[in-house]
Amino acid sequence: AKAVEAFRVKGVPHRRVEEWKYSDLHAVLGADKVEQAGAVSWKINELPDGVELFDLSKKKLPDWVKNNLGLLSRSNAMDAASLGFSNSGFALRVPRGGSGDVKIRLSGEGQARGLIVLEEAASLTLIEDLVEFSGFQNIGVEIVLAQGSHLTHLRRTPKAAQAIRICEISASVARDATYRGHFADFGGKLSRTELHIALDGEGAQTHLSGVGVLNDGHADVTTHVVHASGKTPSTQLFKYVASGHARGVYQGKVTVAHGANGADSRQTAKGLLLGNRAEIDLKPELEILADDVKCAHGAAVGDLDPESLFYLRSRGIPEAEARALLMRAFVGDAVEQIENETVRASIWQAVDAALEGLS
């Protein structure tokens, strides 16, 4: 009820809201559409031994769901909407010391909620695979990582010209726990992934990377990493390639709290513009409230290097192939952050297909 009220007070975000200045959701989506949205369908084929799954459409919640669901929900309007209006969702719990891989398939219009709980020393690789569709989709995910646990989270968002897709991810990372997130987005009418990661204990860490290959689509990744404790490392690496009327957005904020000495944060965002009508907006931010820290950020947008292109062409490589090689090399370090070889190969396949359409 509080989430519903919060959404109705705030309304659909628009460009005058600082966090949404590059992605005007209000221009393409009305509040009535949000409230009347249906339920996103989800499917998990197999579960590793010991991993518990609960369907959030059921009324009787187990204690581990009741004790965690909604606690990381923030004042963000769309996060509140997914919590308040959703009639669909899943909850996963990995017991202490457990491990495994889980693949979830998400499809259709509507809203859904997700909860992922890893107990002490547990580990999980979660692969989200979205199905191409047209319409509105809003998914909110809460992640609770106990001491010494490790989550690798991979999310692939296929190109869908008429889709409006919002994903809000909030994570609490305890002492010596790790959250690794990898995101590949190929654009839509408006596609946005927002992450809020709190490093709540010494030794907690997060490593985020992503790639966007866009042709007449919109893709936005907005992050906020909070170093609430000292001796907490974080890295971010995001690459965009945009052509046509495409727009790529990266907003990355890092906050180092009072007393979080020893925090080490590095963020890099780069964009490759292939046309006069494409746009890439990169906005890294640092808010440092402690003294003994290491923080660095950088952003750059440009075209293909003409000297590199000339070098390849002078070796007999056709221009289209040379451009594709340079673009692949540009996004390569972001894709190579994915440790899972099978997933990395599938992302490369999607990236290569998208780059072929640009070259």
Coordinates of C-alpha atoms in Angstrom, one line a residue:
A1 CA 0.0 0.0 0.0
K2 CA 2.9 2.4 0.8
A3 CA 4.4 1.5 -2.6
V4 CA 1.2 2.3 -4.4
E5 CA 0.9 5.6 -2.6
A6 CA 4.5 6.5 -3.4
F7 CA 4.0 5.9 -7.1
R8 CA 0.8 7.9 -7.3
V9 CA 2.5 10.8 -5.5
K10 CA 5.6 10.8 -7.7
G11 CA 4.0 9.7 -11.0
V12 CA 5.8 8.5 -14.1
P13 CA 9.3 10.0 -14.2
H14 CA 10.1 12.7 -16.7
R15 CA 13.1 14.6 -17.9
R16 CA 12.9 17.2 -15.1
V17 CA 13.7 14.4 -12.6
E18 CA 17.5 14.5 -12.5
E19 CA 17.9 10.7 -12.6
W20 CA 15.7 10.5 -15.7
K21 CA 16.8 13.6 -17.6
Y22 CA 18.1 11.5 -20.5
S23 CA 15.2 9.0 -20.5
D24 CA 11.9 10.8 -20.5
L25 CA 9.6 7.9 -19.6
H26 CA 6.5 10.2 -19.2
A27 CA 6.7 11.1 -22.9
V28 CA 6.1 7.5 -23.9
L29 CA 4.1 6.0 -21.0
G30 CA 1.1 7.1 -19.0
A31 CA 0.4 6.4 -15.3
D32 CA -2.8 4.5 -16.2
K33 CA -0.8 2.1 -18.3
V34 CA 1.5 1.4 -15.3
E35 CA -1.4 0.7 -12.9
Q36 CA -3.3 -1.4 -15.4
A37 CA -0.3 -3.5 -16.6
G38 CA -0.6 -7.2 -16.4
A39 CA 1.8 -9.7 -15.1
V40 CA 5.1 -10.7 -16.7
S41 CA 5.5 -14.4 -17.3
W42 CA 8.6 -16.1 -15.9
K43 CA 9.9 -19.6 -16.2
I44 CA 12.8 -21.5 -14.5
N45 CA 13.4 -24.9 -15.9
E46 CA 15.7 -26.5 -13.4
L47 CA 16.9 -25.8 -9.9
P48 CA 20.2 -26.9 -8.4
D49 CA 20.0 -29.1 -5.4
G50 CA 19.1 -27.2 -2.2
V51 CA 18.0 -24.0 -4.0
E52 CA 14.5 -23.0 -3.0
L53 CA 12.0 -21.3 -5.3
F54 CA 8.8 -19.5 -4.3
D55 CA 6.1 -18.1 -6.6
L56 CA 5.3 -14.6 -5.4
S57 CA 1.8 -14.8 -6.8
K58 CA 0.9 -17.1 -3.9
K59 CA -0.5 -15.6 -0.7
K60 CA 1.2 -17.5 2.0
L61 CA 4.8 -16.3 2.1
P62 CA 7.5 -18.3 3.9
D63 CA 9.5 -16.5 6.6
W64 CA 12.6 -15.9 4.4
V65 CA 10.5 -14.1 1.9
K66 CA 8.5 -12.0 4.4
N67 CA 11.7 -11.0 6.2
N68 CA 13.3 -9.7 3.0
L69 CA 10.7 -8.7 0.4
G70 CA 10.3 -4.9 0.1
L71 CA 13.1 -4.0 2.5
L72 CA 15.4 -2.7 -0.2
S73 CA 12.6 -0.9 -2.1
R74 CA 13.5 2.7 -2.7
S75 CA 11.5 5.9 -3.3
N76 CA 12.0 5.5 -7.1
A77 CA 8.6 5.7 -8.7
M78 CA 9.0 2.7 -11.0
D79 CA 10.5 0.5 -8.3
A80 CA 7.5 1.4 -6.1
A81 CA 5.2 0.5 -9.0
S82 CA 6.6 -3.0 -9.5
L83 CA 6.3 -3.6 -5.7
G84 CA 2.8 -2.1 -5.4
F85 CA 1.1 -3.3 -8.6
S86 CA 2.8 -6.6 -9.4
N87 CA 0.8 -9.8 -9.3
S88 CA 3.8 -11.9 -10.5
G89 CA 7.3 -12.7 -9.4
F90 CA 9.8 -15.2 -8.0
A91 CA 11.9 -15.6 -5.0
L92 CA 15.1 -17.7 -4.9
R93 CA 17.1 -18.7 -1.8
V94 CA 20.5 -20.4 -1.8
P95 CA 21.2 -22.0 1.6
R96 CA 24.4 -21.6 3.5
G97 CA 27.3 -23.0 1.5
G98 CA 25.1 -23.9 -1.5
S99 CA 25.8 -23.1 -5.1
G100 CA 24.5 -23.5 -8.6
D101 CA 23.3 -21.9 -11.8
V102 CA 19.8 -20.7 -12.5
K103 CA 18.4 -19.5 -15.8
I104 CA 15.1 -17.5 -15.9
R105 CA 13.1 -16.6 -18.9
L106 CA 11.0 -13.5 -18.7
S107 CA 8.3 -12.7 -21.3
G108 CA 5.3 -10.5 -22.0
E109 CA 3.9 -7.2 -20.9
G110 CA 3.3 -6.2 -17.4
Q111 CA 5.1 -6.1 -14.1
A112 CA 6.9 -8.5 -11.9
R113 CA 9.0 -8.7 -8.7
G114 CA 12.0 -10.7 -7.9
L115 CA 13.8 -11.6 -4.7
I116 CA 17.2 -13.3 -4.5
V117 CA 18.6 -14.3 -1.1
L118 CA 22.1 -15.9 -0.7
E119 CA 22.9 -17.1 2.8
E120 CA 26.5 -17.2 4.2
A121 CA 29.2 -18.6 1.8
A122 CA 26.6 -19.4 -0.9
S123 CA 27.2 -18.8 -4.6
L124 CA 24.9 -18.4 -7.6
T125 CA 25.1 -17.6 -11.3
L126 CA 21.7 -16.1 -12.4
I127 CA 21.1 -15.7 -16.1
E128 CA 18.1 -13.5 -17.1
D129 CA 17.0 -14.0 -20.7
L130 CA 14.3 -11.6 -21.9
V131 CA 12.0 -12.5 -24.8
E132 CA 11.5 -9.9 -27.5
F133 CA 8.0 -8.2 -27.3
S134 CA 6.2 -4.9 -27.8
G135 CA 4.6 -3.1 -25.0
F136 CA 5.4 -2.1 -21.4
Q137 CA 7.5 -4.2 -18.9
N138 CA 8.6 -3.2 -15.4
I139 CA 10.6 -5.5 -13.2
G140 CA 11.9 -4.9 -9.7
V141 CA 14.6 -7.1 -8.2
E142 CA 15.9 -7.2 -4.6
I143 CA 19.2 -9.0 -3.9
V144 CA 20.4 -9.9 -0.4
L145 CA 23.9 -11.2 -0.1
A146 CA 25.0 -12.5 3.3
Q147 CA 28.6 -12.6 4.5
G148 CA 31.0 -14.4 2.1
S149 CA 28.4 -15.1 -0.6
H150 CA 28.9 -14.5 -4.3
L151 CA 26.3 -13.7 -7.0
T152 CA 27.1 -13.4 -10.7
H153 CA 24.1 -11.8 -12.5
L154 CA 23.8 -11.7 -16.3
R155 CA 21.0 -10.0 -18.1
R156 CA 20.5 -9.8 -21.9
T157 CA 17.9 -7.4 -23.3
P158 CA 17.2 -8.1 -27.0
K159 CA 16.3 -5.4 -29.5
A160 CA 12.6 -4.5 -29.5
A161 CA 11.6 -1.4 -31.4
Q162 CA 8.2 -0.9 -29.7
A163 CA 9.1 -2.1 -26.2
I164 CA 9.3 0.0 -23.0
R165 CA 11.4 -2.0 -20.5
I166 CA 12.3 -0.9 -17.0
C167 CA 14.4 -3.0 -14.6
E168 CA 15.2 -1.7 -11.1
I169 CA 17.8 -3.8 -9.2
S170 CA 18.6 -3.1 -5.5
A171 CA 21.3 -5.1 -3.7
S172 CA 22.7 -5.3 -0.2
V173 CA 26.2 -6.8 -0.1
A174 CA 27.5 -7.9 3.3
R175 CA 31.0 -8.4 4.5
D176 CA 33.3 -10.2 2.1
A177 CA 30.4 -10.8 -0.3
T178 CA 30.5 -10.1 -4.1
Y179 CA 28.0 -8.9 -6.6
R180 CA 29.0 -9.2 -10.3
G181 CA 26.6 -7.8 -12.9
H182 CA 26.9 -8.0 -16.6
F183 CA 24.3 -6.3 -18.9
A184 CA 23.8 -6.4 -22.7
D185 CA 21.1 -4.1 -24.1
F186 CA 20.3 -3.8 -27.7
G187 CA 17.7 -1.1 -27.3
G188 CA 14.0 -0.5 -27.5
K189 CA 11.6 2.4 -27.6
L190 CA 12.9 3.0 -24.1
S191 CA 15.0 0.5 -22.3
R192 CA 16.5 1.2 -18.8
T193 CA 18.3 -0.8 -16.2
E194 CA 18.9 0.9 -12.9
L195 CA 21.1 -0.5 -10.2
H196 CA 21.5 0.5 -6.6
I197 CA 24.3 -1.4 -4.9
A198 CA 25.1 -1.0 -1.2
L199 CA 28.4 -2.3 0.0
D200 CA 27.5 -2.8 3.7
G201 CA 30.5 -4.6 5.1
E202 CA 34.2 -4.5 5.0
G203 CA 35.5 -6.5 2.0
A204 CA 32.2 -6.3 0.2
Q205 CA 32.6 -5.6 -3.5
T206 CA 30.8 -5.1 -6.8
H207 CA 31.9 -5.3 -10.4
L208 CA 29.6 -4.1 -13.1
S209 CA 30.0 -4.1 -16.9
G210 CA 27.8 -3.8 -19.9
V211 CA 27.6 -3.2 -23.6
G212 CA 24.9 -1.6 -25.8
V213 CA 24.8 -1.8 -29.6
L214 CA 22.1 0.4 -30.8
N215 CA 20.5 1.3 -34.2
D216 CA 17.5 3.6 -33.8
G217 CA 16.9 2.4 -30.2
H218 CA 17.2 3.8 -26.7
A219 CA 19.2 2.1 -23.9
D220 CA 19.9 3.5 -20.5
V221 CA 21.9 2.1 -17.6
T222 CA 21.9 4.1 -14.4
T223 CA 23.9 3.0 -11.4
H224 CA 24.5 4.1 -7.8
V225 CA 27.1 2.3 -5.8
V226 CA 27.3 3.2 -2.1
H227 CA 30.5 2.4 -0.2
A228 CA 28.9 2.3 3.2
S229 CA 31.9 0.5 4.8
G230 CA 35.6 0.8 4.3
K231 CA 38.0 -1.5 2.3
T232 CA 35.3 -2.0 -0.3
P233 CA 36.3 -2.1 -4.0
S234 CA 34.0 -1.5 -6.9
T235 CA 34.5 -1.3 -10.7
Q236 CA 32.2 -0.2 -13.6
L237 CA 32.9 -0.6 -17.3
F238 CA 30.2 0.3 -19.9
K239 CA 30.5 0.6 -23.7
Y240 CA 28.0 1.9 -26.2
V241 CA 27.9 1.9 -30.0
A242 CA 25.2 4.0 -31.5
S243 CA 24.0 4.8 -35.1
G244 CA 20.9 6.1 -36.8
H245 CA 18.7 7.9 -34.3
A246 CA 19.9 5.7 -31.4
R247 CA 20.5 7.1 -27.9
G248 CA 22.7 5.4 -25.3
V249 CA 22.8 6.6 -21.7
Y250 CA 25.1 5.9 -18.8
Q251 CA 24.7 7.6 -15.4
G252 CA 27.0 6.2 -12.8
K253 CA 27.1 7.6 -9.3
V254 CA 29.5 6.5 -6.5
T255 CA 29.0 7.6 -2.9
V256 CA 31.7 7.0 -0.3
A257 CA 30.1 7.4 3.1
H258 CA 31.6 9.0 6.2
G259 CA 34.2 6.7 7.7
A260 CA 34.4 4.4 4.7
N261 CA 38.2 4.7 4.5
G262 CA 40.0 2.3 2.1
A263 CA 37.2 2.4 -0.4
D264 CA 38.4 1.9 -4.0
S265 CA 36.1 2.8 -6.8
R266 CA 36.8 3.0 -10.6
Q267 CA 34.3 3.7 -13.3
T268 CA 34.8 3.9 -17.0
A269 CA 32.2 4.7 -19.7
K270 CA 32.9 5.1 -23.4
G271 CA 30.7 5.6 -26.5
L272 CA 31.2 5.2 -30.2
L273 CA 29.0 7.5 -32.4
L274 CA 28.5 6.3 -36.0
G275 CA 26.2 9.0 -37.2
N276 CA 25.3 12.7 -36.9
R277 CA 21.8 11.9 -35.4
A278 CA 22.9 9.3 -32.8
E279 CA 23.5 10.5 -29.2
I280 CA 25.4 9.1 -26.3
D281 CA 25.1 10.7 -22.8
L282 CA 27.7 9.7 -20.2
K283 CA 27.5 11.1 -16.7
P284 CA 29.9 9.7 -14.1
E285 CA 29.6 11.2 -10.6
L286 CA 31.6 10.9 -7.4
E287 CA 30.4 11.9 -3.9
I288 CA 33.2 11.3 -1.5
L289 CA 32.6 11.9 2.3
A290 CA 35.7 10.1 3.6
D291 CA 39.4 10.9 3.4
D292 CA 41.5 7.8 2.7
V293 CA 40.0 6.6 -0.5
K294 CA 40.9 5.8 -4.1
C295 CA 38.3 6.9 -6.6
A296 CA 38.6 7.5 -10.4
H297 CA 36.1 8.0 -13.2
G298 CA 36.3 8.7 -16.9
A299 CA 34.0 9.2 -19.9
A300 CA 34.7 9.6 -23.6
V301 CA 32.7 9.7 -26.8
G302 CA 34.0 9.7 -30.3
D303 CA 34.0 8.2 -33.8
L304 CA 36.1 5.3 -35.2
D305 CA 39.8 6.2 -35.3
P306 CA 40.5 7.1 -39.0
E307 CA 44.2 6.0 -38.8
S308 CA 43.2 2.6 -37.5
L309 CA 40.6 2.3 -40.2
F310 CA 43.1 3.3 -42.9
Y311 CA 45.7 0.8 -41.5
L312 CA 43.2 -2.1 -41.9
R313 CA 42.1 -1.0 -45.3
S314 CA 45.7 -0.7 -46.5
R315 CA 46.1 -4.4 -45.6
G316 CA 43.4 -5.3 -48.0
I317 CA 40.5 -5.5 -45.6
P318 CA 37.2 -4.1 -47.0
E319 CA 35.9 -1.0 -45.3
A320 CA 32.8 -2.7 -43.9
E321 CA 34.8 -5.5 -42.4
A322 CA 37.4 -3.1 -41.1
R323 CA 34.8 -1.0 -39.3
A324 CA 33.2 -4.2 -37.8
L325 CA 36.6 -5.3 -36.5
L326 CA 37.3 -1.9 -34.8
M327 CA 33.8 -1.8 -33.3
R328 CA 34.2 -5.4 -32.0
A329 CA 37.6 -4.5 -30.4
F330 CA 36.0 -1.4 -28.8
V331 CA 33.3 -3.4 -26.9
G332 CA 35.6 -6.4 -26.3
D333 CA 36.9 -5.6 -22.9
A334 CA 33.3 -5.1 -21.6
V335 CA 32.1 -8.4 -23.0
E336 CA 35.2 -10.3 -21.8
Q337 CA 34.2 -9.4 -18.2
I338 CA 31.8 -12.3 -18.4
E339 CA 33.5 -15.3 -16.9
N340 CA 30.9 -17.9 -18.0
E341 CA 32.2 -19.1 -21.4
T342 CA 28.8 -20.3 -22.7
V343 CA 27.1 -17.0 -21.8
R344 CA 30.0 -14.9 -23.1
A345 CA 29.8 -16.8 -26.4
S346 CA 26.0 -16.1 -26.7
I347 CA 26.5 -12.4 -25.9
W348 CA 29.3 -12.2 -28.5
Q349 CA 26.9 -13.8 -31.0
A350 CA 24.3 -11.2 -30.3
V351 CA 26.8 -8.4 -30.3
D352 CA 28.3 -9.5 -33.7
A353 CA 24.8 -9.7 -35.2
A354 CA 24.0 -6.2 -34.0
L355 CA 27.3 -4.8 -35.2
E356 CA 26.8 -6.3 -38.6
G357 CA 23.6 -4.3 -38.9
L358 CA 25.6 -1.1 -38.1
S359 CA 28.5 -1.7 -40.4

